[in-house]
Short mmCIF file of C-alpha atoms in Angstrom, two decimals:
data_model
loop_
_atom_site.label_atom_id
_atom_site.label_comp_id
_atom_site.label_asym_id
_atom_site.label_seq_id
_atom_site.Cartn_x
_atom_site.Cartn_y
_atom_site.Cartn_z
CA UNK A 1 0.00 0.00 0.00
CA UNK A 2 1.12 3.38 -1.03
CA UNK A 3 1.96 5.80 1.63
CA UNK A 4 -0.29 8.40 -0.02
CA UNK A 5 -2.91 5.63 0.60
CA UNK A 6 -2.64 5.06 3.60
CA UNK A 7 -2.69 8.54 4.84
CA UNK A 8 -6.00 9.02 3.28
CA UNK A 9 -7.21 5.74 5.39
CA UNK A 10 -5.60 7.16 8.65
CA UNK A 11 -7.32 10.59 7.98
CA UNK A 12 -11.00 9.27 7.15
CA UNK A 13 -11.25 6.66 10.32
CA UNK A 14 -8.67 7.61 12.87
CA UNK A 15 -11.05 9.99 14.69
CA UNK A 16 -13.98 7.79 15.05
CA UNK A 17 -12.02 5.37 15.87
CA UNK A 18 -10.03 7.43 18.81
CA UNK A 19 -13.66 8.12 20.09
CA UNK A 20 -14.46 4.60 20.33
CA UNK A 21 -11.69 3.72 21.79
CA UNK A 22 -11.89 6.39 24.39
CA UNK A 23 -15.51 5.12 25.24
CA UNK A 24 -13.02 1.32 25.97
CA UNK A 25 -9.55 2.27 27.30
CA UNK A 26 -11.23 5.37 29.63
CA UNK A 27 -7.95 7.06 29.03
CA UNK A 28 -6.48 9.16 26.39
CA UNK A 29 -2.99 6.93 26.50
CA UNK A 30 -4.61 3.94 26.64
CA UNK A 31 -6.61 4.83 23.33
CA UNK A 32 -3.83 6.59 21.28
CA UNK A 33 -2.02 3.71 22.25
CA UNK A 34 -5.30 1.39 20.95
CA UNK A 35 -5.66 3.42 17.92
CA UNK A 36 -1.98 3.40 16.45
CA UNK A 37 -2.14 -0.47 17.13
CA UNK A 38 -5.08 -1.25 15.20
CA UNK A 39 -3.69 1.35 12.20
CA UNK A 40 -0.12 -0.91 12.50
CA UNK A 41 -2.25 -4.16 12.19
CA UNK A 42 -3.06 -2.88 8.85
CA UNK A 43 0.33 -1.59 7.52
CA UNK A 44 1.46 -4.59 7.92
CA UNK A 45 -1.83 -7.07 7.70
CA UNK A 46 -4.89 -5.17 6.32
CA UNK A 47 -3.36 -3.86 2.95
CA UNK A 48 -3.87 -7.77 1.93
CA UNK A 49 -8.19 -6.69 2.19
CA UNK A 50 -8.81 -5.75 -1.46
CA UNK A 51 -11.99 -4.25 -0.76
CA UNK A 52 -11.16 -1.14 0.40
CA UNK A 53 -14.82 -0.34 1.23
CA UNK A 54 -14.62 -2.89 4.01
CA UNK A 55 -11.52 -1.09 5.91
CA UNK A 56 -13.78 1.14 8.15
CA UNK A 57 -14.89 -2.36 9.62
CA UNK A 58 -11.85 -4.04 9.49
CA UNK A 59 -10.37 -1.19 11.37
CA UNK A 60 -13.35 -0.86 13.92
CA UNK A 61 -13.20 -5.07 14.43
CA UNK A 62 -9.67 -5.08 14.56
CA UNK A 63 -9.41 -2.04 17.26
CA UNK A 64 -12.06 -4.05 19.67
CA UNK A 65 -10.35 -7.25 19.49
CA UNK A 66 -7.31 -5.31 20.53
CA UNK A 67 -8.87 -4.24 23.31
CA UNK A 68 -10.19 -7.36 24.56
CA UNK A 69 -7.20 -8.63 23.79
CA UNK A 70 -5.44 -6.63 26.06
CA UNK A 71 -7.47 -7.39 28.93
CA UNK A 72 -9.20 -10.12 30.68
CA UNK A 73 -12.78 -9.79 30.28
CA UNK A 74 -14.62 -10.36 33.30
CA UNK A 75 -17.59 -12.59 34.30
CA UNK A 76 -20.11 -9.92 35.04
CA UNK A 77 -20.11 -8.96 31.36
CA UNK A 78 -22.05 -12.39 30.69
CA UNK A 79 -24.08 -12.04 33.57
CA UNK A 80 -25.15 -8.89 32.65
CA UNK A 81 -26.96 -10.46 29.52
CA UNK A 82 -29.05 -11.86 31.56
CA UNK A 83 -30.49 -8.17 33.09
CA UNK A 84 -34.31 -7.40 32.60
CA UNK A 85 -34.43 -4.78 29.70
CA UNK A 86 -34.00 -1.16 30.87
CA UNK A 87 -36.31 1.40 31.20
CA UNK A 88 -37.13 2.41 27.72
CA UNK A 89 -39.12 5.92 27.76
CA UNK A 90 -36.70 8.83 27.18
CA UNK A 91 -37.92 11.25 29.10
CA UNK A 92 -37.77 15.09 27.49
CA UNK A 93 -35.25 16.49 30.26
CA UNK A 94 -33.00 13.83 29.85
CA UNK A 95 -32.56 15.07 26.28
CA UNK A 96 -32.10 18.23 27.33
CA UNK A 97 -29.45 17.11 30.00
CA UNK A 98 -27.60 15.64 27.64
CA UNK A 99 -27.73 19.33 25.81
CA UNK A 100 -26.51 21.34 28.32
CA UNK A 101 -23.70 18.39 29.74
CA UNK A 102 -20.02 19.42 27.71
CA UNK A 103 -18.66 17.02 25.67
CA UNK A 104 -16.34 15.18 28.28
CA UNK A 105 -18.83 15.15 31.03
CA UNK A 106 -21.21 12.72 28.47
CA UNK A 107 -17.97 10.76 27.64
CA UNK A 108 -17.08 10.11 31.51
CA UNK A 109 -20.83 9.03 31.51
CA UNK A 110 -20.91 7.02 28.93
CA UNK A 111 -17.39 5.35 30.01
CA UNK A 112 -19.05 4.36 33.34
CA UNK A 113 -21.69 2.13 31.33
CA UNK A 114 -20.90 -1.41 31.32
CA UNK A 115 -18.82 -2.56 28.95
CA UNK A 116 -20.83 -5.09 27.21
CA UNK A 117 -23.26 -2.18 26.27
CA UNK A 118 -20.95 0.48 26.21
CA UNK A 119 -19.01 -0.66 22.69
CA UNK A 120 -22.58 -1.29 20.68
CA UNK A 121 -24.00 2.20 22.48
CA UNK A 122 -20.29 4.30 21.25
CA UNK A 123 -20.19 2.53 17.72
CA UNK A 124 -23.92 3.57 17.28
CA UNK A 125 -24.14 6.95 18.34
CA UNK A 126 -20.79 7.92 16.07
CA UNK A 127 -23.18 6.94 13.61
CA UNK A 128 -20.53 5.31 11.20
CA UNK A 129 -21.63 1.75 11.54
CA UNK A 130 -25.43 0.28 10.66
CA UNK A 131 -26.55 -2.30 13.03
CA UNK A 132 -25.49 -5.39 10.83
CA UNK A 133 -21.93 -3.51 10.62
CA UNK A 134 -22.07 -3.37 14.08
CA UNK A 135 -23.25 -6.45 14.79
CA UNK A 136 -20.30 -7.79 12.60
CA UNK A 137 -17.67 -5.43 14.43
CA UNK A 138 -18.52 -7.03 17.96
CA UNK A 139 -18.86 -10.69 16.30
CA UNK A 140 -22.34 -10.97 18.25
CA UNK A 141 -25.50 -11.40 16.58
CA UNK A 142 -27.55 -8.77 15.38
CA UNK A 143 -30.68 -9.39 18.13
CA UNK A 144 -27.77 -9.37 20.88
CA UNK A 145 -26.73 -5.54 19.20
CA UNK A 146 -30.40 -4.37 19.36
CA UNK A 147 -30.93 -5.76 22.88
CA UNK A 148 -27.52 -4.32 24.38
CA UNK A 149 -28.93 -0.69 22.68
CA UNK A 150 -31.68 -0.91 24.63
CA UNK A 151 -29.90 -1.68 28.19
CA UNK A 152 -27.17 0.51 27.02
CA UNK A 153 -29.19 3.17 26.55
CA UNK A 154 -31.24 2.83 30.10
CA UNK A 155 -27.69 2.39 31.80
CA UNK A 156 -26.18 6.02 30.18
CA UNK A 157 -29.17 7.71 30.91
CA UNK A 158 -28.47 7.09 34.83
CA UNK A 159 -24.89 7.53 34.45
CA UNK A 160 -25.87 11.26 32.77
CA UNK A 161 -28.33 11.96 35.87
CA UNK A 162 -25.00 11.03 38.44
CA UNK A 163 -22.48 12.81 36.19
CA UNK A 164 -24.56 16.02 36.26
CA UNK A 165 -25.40 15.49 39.96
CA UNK A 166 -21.65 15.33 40.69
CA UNK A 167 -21.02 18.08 38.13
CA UNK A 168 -22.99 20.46 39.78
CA UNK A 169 -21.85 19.13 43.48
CA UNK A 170 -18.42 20.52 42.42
CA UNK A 171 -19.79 23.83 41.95
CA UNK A 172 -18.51 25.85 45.58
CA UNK A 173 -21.07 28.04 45.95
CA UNK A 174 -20.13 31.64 47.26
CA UNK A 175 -19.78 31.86 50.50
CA UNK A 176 -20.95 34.94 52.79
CA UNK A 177 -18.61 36.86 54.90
CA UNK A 178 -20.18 36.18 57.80
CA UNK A 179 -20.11 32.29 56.84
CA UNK A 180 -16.45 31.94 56.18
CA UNK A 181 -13.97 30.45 58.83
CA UNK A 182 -11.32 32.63 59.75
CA UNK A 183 -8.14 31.40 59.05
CA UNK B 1 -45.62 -5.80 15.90
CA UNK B 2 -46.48 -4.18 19.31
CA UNK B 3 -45.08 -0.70 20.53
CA UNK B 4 -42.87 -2.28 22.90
CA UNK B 5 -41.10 -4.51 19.78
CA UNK B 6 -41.13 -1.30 17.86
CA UNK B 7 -39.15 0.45 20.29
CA UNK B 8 -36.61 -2.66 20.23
CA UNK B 9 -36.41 -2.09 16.45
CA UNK B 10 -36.08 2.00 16.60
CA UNK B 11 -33.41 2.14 19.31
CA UNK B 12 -31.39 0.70 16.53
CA UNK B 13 -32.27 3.51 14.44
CA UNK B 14 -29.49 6.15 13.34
CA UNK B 15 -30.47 9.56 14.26
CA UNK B 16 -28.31 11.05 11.29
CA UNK B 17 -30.82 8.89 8.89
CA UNK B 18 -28.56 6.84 7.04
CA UNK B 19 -31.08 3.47 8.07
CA UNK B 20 -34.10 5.40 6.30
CA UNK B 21 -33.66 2.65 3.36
CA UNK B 22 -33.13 -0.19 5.85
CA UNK B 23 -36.07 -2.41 5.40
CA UNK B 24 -35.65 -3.67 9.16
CA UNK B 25 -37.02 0.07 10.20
CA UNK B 26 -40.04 0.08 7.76
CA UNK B 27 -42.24 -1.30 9.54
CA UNK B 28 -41.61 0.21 12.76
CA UNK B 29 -41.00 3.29 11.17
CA UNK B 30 -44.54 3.07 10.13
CA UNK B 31 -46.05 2.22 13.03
CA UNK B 32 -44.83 5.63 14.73
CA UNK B 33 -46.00 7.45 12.19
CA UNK B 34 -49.74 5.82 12.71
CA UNK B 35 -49.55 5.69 16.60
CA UNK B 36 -49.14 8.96 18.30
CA UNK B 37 -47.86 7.52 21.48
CA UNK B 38 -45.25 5.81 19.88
CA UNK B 39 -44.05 8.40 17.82
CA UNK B 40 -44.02 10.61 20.53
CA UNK B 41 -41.85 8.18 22.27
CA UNK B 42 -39.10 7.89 19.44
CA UNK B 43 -39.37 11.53 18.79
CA UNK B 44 -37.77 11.66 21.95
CA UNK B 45 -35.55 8.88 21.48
CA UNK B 46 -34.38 11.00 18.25
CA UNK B 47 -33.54 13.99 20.27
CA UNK B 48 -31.44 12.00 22.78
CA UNK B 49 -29.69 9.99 20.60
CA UNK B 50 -28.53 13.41 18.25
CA UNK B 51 -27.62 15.19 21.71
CA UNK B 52 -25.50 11.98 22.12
CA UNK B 53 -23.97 11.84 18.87
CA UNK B 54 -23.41 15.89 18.43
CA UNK B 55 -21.48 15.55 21.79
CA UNK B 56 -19.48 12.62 20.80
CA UNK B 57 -18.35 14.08 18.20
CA UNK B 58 -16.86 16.98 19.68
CA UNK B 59 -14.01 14.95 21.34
CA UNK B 60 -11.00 15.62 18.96
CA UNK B 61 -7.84 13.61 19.29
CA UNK B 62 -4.90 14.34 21.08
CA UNK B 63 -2.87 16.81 18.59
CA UNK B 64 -0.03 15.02 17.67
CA UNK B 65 -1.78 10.88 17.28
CA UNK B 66 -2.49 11.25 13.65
CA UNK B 67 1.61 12.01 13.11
CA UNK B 68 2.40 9.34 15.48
CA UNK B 69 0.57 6.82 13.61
CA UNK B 70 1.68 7.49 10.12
CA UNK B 71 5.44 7.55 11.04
CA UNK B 72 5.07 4.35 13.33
CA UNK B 73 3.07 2.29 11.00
CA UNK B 74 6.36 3.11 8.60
CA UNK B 75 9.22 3.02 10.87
CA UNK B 76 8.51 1.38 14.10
CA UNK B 77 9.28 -1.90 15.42
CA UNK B 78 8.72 -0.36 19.05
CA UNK B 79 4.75 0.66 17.75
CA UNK B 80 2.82 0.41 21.32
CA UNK B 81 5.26 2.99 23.07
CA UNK B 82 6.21 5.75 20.30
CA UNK B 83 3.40 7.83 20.58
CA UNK B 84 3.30 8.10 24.71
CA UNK B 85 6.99 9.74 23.77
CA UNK B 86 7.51 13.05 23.12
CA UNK B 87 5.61 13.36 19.91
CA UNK B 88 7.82 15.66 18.23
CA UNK B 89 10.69 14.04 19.48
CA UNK B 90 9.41 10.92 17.99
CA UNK B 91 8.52 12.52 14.21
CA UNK B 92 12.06 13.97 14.20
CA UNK B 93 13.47 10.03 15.14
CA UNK B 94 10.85 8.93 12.34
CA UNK B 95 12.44 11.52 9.74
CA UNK B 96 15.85 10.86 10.10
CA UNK B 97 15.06 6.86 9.80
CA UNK B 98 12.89 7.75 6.85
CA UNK B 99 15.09 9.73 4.85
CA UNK B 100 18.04 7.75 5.72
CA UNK B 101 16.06 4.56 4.26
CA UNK B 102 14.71 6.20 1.44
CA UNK B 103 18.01 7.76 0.51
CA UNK B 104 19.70 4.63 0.45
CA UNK B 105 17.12 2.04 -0.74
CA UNK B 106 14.39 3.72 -2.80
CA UNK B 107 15.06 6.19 -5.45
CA UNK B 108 11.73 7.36 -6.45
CA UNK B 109 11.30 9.25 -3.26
CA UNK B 110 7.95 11.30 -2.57
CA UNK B 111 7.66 14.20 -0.54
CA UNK B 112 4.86 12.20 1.80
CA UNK B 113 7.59 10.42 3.32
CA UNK B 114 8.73 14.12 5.16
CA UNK B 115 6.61 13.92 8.30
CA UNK B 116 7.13 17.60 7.96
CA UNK B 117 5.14 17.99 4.56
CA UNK B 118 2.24 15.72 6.37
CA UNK B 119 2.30 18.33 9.17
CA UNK B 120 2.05 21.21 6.69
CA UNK B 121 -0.72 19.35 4.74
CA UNK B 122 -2.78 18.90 7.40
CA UNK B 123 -2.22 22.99 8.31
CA UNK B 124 -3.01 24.37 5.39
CA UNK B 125 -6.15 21.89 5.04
CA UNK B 126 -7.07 24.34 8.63
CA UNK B 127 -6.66 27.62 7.67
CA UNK B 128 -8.75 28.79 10.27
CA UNK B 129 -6.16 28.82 12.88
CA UNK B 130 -3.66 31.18 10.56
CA UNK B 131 -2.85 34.50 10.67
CA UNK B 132 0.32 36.93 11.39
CA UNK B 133 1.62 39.87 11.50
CA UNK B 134 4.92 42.47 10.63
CA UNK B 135 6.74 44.11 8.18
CA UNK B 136 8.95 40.94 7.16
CA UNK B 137 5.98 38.95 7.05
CA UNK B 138 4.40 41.01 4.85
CA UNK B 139 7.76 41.83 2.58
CA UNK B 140 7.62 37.84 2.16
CA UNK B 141 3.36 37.43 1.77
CA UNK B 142 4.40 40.18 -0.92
CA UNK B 143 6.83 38.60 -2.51
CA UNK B 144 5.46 34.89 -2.25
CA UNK B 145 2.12 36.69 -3.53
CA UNK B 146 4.16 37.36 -6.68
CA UNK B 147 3.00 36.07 -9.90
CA UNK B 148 7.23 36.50 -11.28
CA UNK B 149 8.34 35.14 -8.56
CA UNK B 150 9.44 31.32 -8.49
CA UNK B 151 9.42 30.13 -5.17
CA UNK B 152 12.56 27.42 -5.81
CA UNK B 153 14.81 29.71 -7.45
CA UNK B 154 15.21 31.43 -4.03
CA UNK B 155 13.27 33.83 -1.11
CA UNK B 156 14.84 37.49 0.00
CA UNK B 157 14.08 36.30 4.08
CA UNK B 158 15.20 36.46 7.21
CA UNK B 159 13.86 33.66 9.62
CA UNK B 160 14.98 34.97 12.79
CA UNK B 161 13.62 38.33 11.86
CA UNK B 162 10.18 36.55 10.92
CA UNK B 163 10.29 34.59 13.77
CA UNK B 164 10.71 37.78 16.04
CA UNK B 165 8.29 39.94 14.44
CA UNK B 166 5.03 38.30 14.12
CA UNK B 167 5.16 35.57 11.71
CA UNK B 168 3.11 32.47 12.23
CA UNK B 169 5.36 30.17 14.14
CA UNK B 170 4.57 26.86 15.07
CA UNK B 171 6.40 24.20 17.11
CA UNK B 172 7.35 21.36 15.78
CA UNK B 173 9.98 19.02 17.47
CA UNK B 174 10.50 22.22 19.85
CA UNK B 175 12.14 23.66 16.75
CA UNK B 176 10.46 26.63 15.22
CA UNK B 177 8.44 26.47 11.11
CA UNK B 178 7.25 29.58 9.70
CA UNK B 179 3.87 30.04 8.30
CA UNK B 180 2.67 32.49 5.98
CA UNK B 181 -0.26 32.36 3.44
CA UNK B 182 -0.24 33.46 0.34
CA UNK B 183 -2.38 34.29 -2.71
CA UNK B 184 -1.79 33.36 -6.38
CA UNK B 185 -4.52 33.73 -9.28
CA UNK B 186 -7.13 33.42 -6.53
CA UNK B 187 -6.44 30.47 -4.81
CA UNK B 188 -4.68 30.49 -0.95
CA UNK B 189 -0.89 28.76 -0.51
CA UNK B 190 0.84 28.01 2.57
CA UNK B 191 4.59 28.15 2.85
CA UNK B 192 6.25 26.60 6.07
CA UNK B 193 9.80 27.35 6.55
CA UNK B 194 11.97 25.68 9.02
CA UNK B 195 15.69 25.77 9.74
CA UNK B 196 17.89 23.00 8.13
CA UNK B 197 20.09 23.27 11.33
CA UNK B 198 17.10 22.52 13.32
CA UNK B 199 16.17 18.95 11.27
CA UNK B 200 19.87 17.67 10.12
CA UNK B 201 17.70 14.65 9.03
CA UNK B 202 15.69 17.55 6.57
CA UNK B 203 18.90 19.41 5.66
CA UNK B 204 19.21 17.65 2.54
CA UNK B 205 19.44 19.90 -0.74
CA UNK B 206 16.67 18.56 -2.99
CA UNK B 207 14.90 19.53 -5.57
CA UNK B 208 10.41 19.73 -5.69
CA UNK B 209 8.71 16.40 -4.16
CA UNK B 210 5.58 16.60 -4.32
CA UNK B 211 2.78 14.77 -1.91
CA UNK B 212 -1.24 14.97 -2.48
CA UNK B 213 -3.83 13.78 -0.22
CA UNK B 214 -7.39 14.42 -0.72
CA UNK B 215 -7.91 17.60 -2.26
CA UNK B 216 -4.65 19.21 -0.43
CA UNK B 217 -1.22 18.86 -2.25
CA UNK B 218 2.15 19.78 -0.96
CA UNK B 219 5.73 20.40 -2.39
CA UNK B 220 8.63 20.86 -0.65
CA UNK B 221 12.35 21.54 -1.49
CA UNK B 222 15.73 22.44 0.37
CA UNK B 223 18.53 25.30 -0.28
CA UNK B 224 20.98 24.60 1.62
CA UNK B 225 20.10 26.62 4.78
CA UNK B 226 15.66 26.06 5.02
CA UNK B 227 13.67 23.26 4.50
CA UNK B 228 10.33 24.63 2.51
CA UNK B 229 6.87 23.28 2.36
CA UNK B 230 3.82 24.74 0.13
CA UNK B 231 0.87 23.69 0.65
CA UNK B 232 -3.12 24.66 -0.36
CA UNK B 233 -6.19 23.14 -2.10
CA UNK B 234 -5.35 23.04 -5.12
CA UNK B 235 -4.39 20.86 -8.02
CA UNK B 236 -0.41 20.09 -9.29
CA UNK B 237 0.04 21.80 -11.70
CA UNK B 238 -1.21 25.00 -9.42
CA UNK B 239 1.62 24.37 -7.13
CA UNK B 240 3.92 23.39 -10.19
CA UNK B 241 3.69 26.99 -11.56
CA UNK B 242 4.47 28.85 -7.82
CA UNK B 243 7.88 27.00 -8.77
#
């Protein structure tokens, strides 16, 4: 593969891709570090895919795998298959929480949601995978995908009600004169 | 299909509408239309799941992994630990490997290869963030802005004076590169000048390489004493004739 190719295939996908891996590692390092991985799988693996249409997935498959590959996954992701579906109603503040929330207050949020839900919820809302791509990406069937949205989404929506909770618990309000402790 | 399978279905649904044409969604999709409740309900769903996606896609990238993963994928056997490293530290190491390999082993070198030339590329593709100021700066703008003058053949400048005086500077292995835009029949250039003493590994006197990505194409060239890359949206021969 061409260098000149390559760039343009580290350009198009190496943002969504840093986002979704942000949403796995919960750190910055870890997911540069996830990201440049999954782009030196393909220097010197993925160039053999002829389709180059199918890269976006390749990349997105390859980067999960690498994560799961780099750590043990736990028993309480199975178990939490077998959850009673979430509350499904969106109600209209929570959209409008989500609104007002900055951008790394909703990431922290959405990093707290289980992991089993929280790769289908990331890969969804960055909007760059259909359901069946998704489905592929995660190797899980395509039922499992819709049925992990749906927890997913009943899980962030509590995490977004704590993270503004704490959010605004940081918030010192101004104190009075007469209520401050002398030094 | 009952509401509650609907909503199953429709919390799969893209906000940005790239499922409209997904069979899957039809009937669903027509069943909120018909039932008030439930198309009040995914309404909603709608709104919160665009709120989500506008806000995920604010978070940007540290500045420097893009770099980091086009010289590693090229260079580096050690690829899990480069870009934690000082990243300019780490395109300078990548450059000097580069050039040194390319020098010796591959003839038909492009400009691409200069991490430098990526850097610029991906500048000038952002000219939002430009702009500087002084008298040298705009002796050079004037003279760059030139339709006689041919960039290679040599530039009347003074890089410590632009450097002190309000030029564009940016920092790139802690080592300074000039910036300054420039007009030509209409369409916006970007020269970046750097310091052959500050990248030995860049010093080399070359003639044009030229690098395109996307719409954005880049040449660069060295005198002797600067490293220069132009860059803009444009096509090659565009950049050809600034030469």
């Amino acid at each position: 593969m061409s260098s000149e190719v390559f760039t343009q295939l580290v350009d198009a996908h190496y943002t969504p891709l840093y986002r979704f891996a942000l949403s796995l590692a919960k750190n910055t390092a870890d997911a540069g570090d996830l990201v440049q991985q999954t782009f030196f799988i393909w220097a010197t693996k993925g160039h053999g895919l002829r389709e180059t249409s199918k890269a976006k997935s390749w990349l997105f498959t390859t980067l999960y795998r690498e994560f799961l590959r780099g750590r043990r996954r736990d028993s309480r992701a199975t178990s939490l298959e077998d959850l009673p579906p979430g509350e499904t109603d969106v109600a209209a503040e929570e959209v409008d929480r989500v609104t007002r929330m900055d951008a790394s207050s909703v990431v922290a949020a959405l990093q707290s949601v289980d992991e089993v839900f929280r790769a289908p919820l990331t890969l969804f809302y960055l909007e760059d995978l259909s359901y069946q791509e998704i489905a592929e990406t995660l190797d899980v069937p395509i039922g499992t995908v819709m049925s992990r949205l749906s927890r997913g989404k009943a899980q962030l929506r509590a995490a977004l009600a704590r993270e503004e909770t704490a959010a605004k618990s940081k918030v010192v309000p101004f104190a009075s004169t007469a209520g401050r402790k002398q030094a | 299909m009952n509401n509650q399978e609907a909503k199953f279905i429709l919390g799969g649904y893209r906000p940005n509408g790239k499922d409209a044409q997904d069979q899957m969604f039809c009937e669903a999709l027509k069943q909120a239309q018909l039932d008030p409740a439930l198309g009040a309900w995914f309404a909603r769903e709608q709104a919160h799941d665009r709120a989500m996606a506008s806000k995920l896609a604010q978070i940007t990238p540290p500045a420097g992994l893009r770099e980091a993963i086009l010289a590693g994928a090229r260079v580096s056997g050690n690829r899990r630990t480069i870009w934690r490293q000082p990243i300019w530290l780490a395109m300078a190491a990548a450059a000097a490997v580069l050039l040194a390999v390319s020098a010796a082993l591959w003839p038909k070198r492009t400009a691409a290869n200069v991490p430098l030339v990526n850097f610029a590329m991906a500048d000038a593709a952002d000219p939002s963030k430009h702009g500087g100021h002084g008298t040298a700066e705009t002796a050079l703008q004037t003279e760059l802005s030139n339709s006689s003058t041919h960039l290679s053949k040599g530039l009347a400048m003074d890089f410590t004076t632009l450097e002190k005086t309000g030029c564009r500077t940016l920092d790139v292995a802690g080592r300074p590169v000039l910036e300054v835009c420039f007009q030509r029949d209409g369409a916006w250039f970007h020269c970046y000048i750097a310091r052959c003493d500050d990248f030995p590994a860049l010093s080399e006197k070359q003639g044009p390489l030229f690098a395109e990505n996307g719409n954005v194409t880049a040449v660069t060239w060295a005198d002797g004493a600067h490293r220069f890359v132009v860059a803009g949206v444009a096509a090659r021969n565009a950049i050809e004739r600034l030469l």
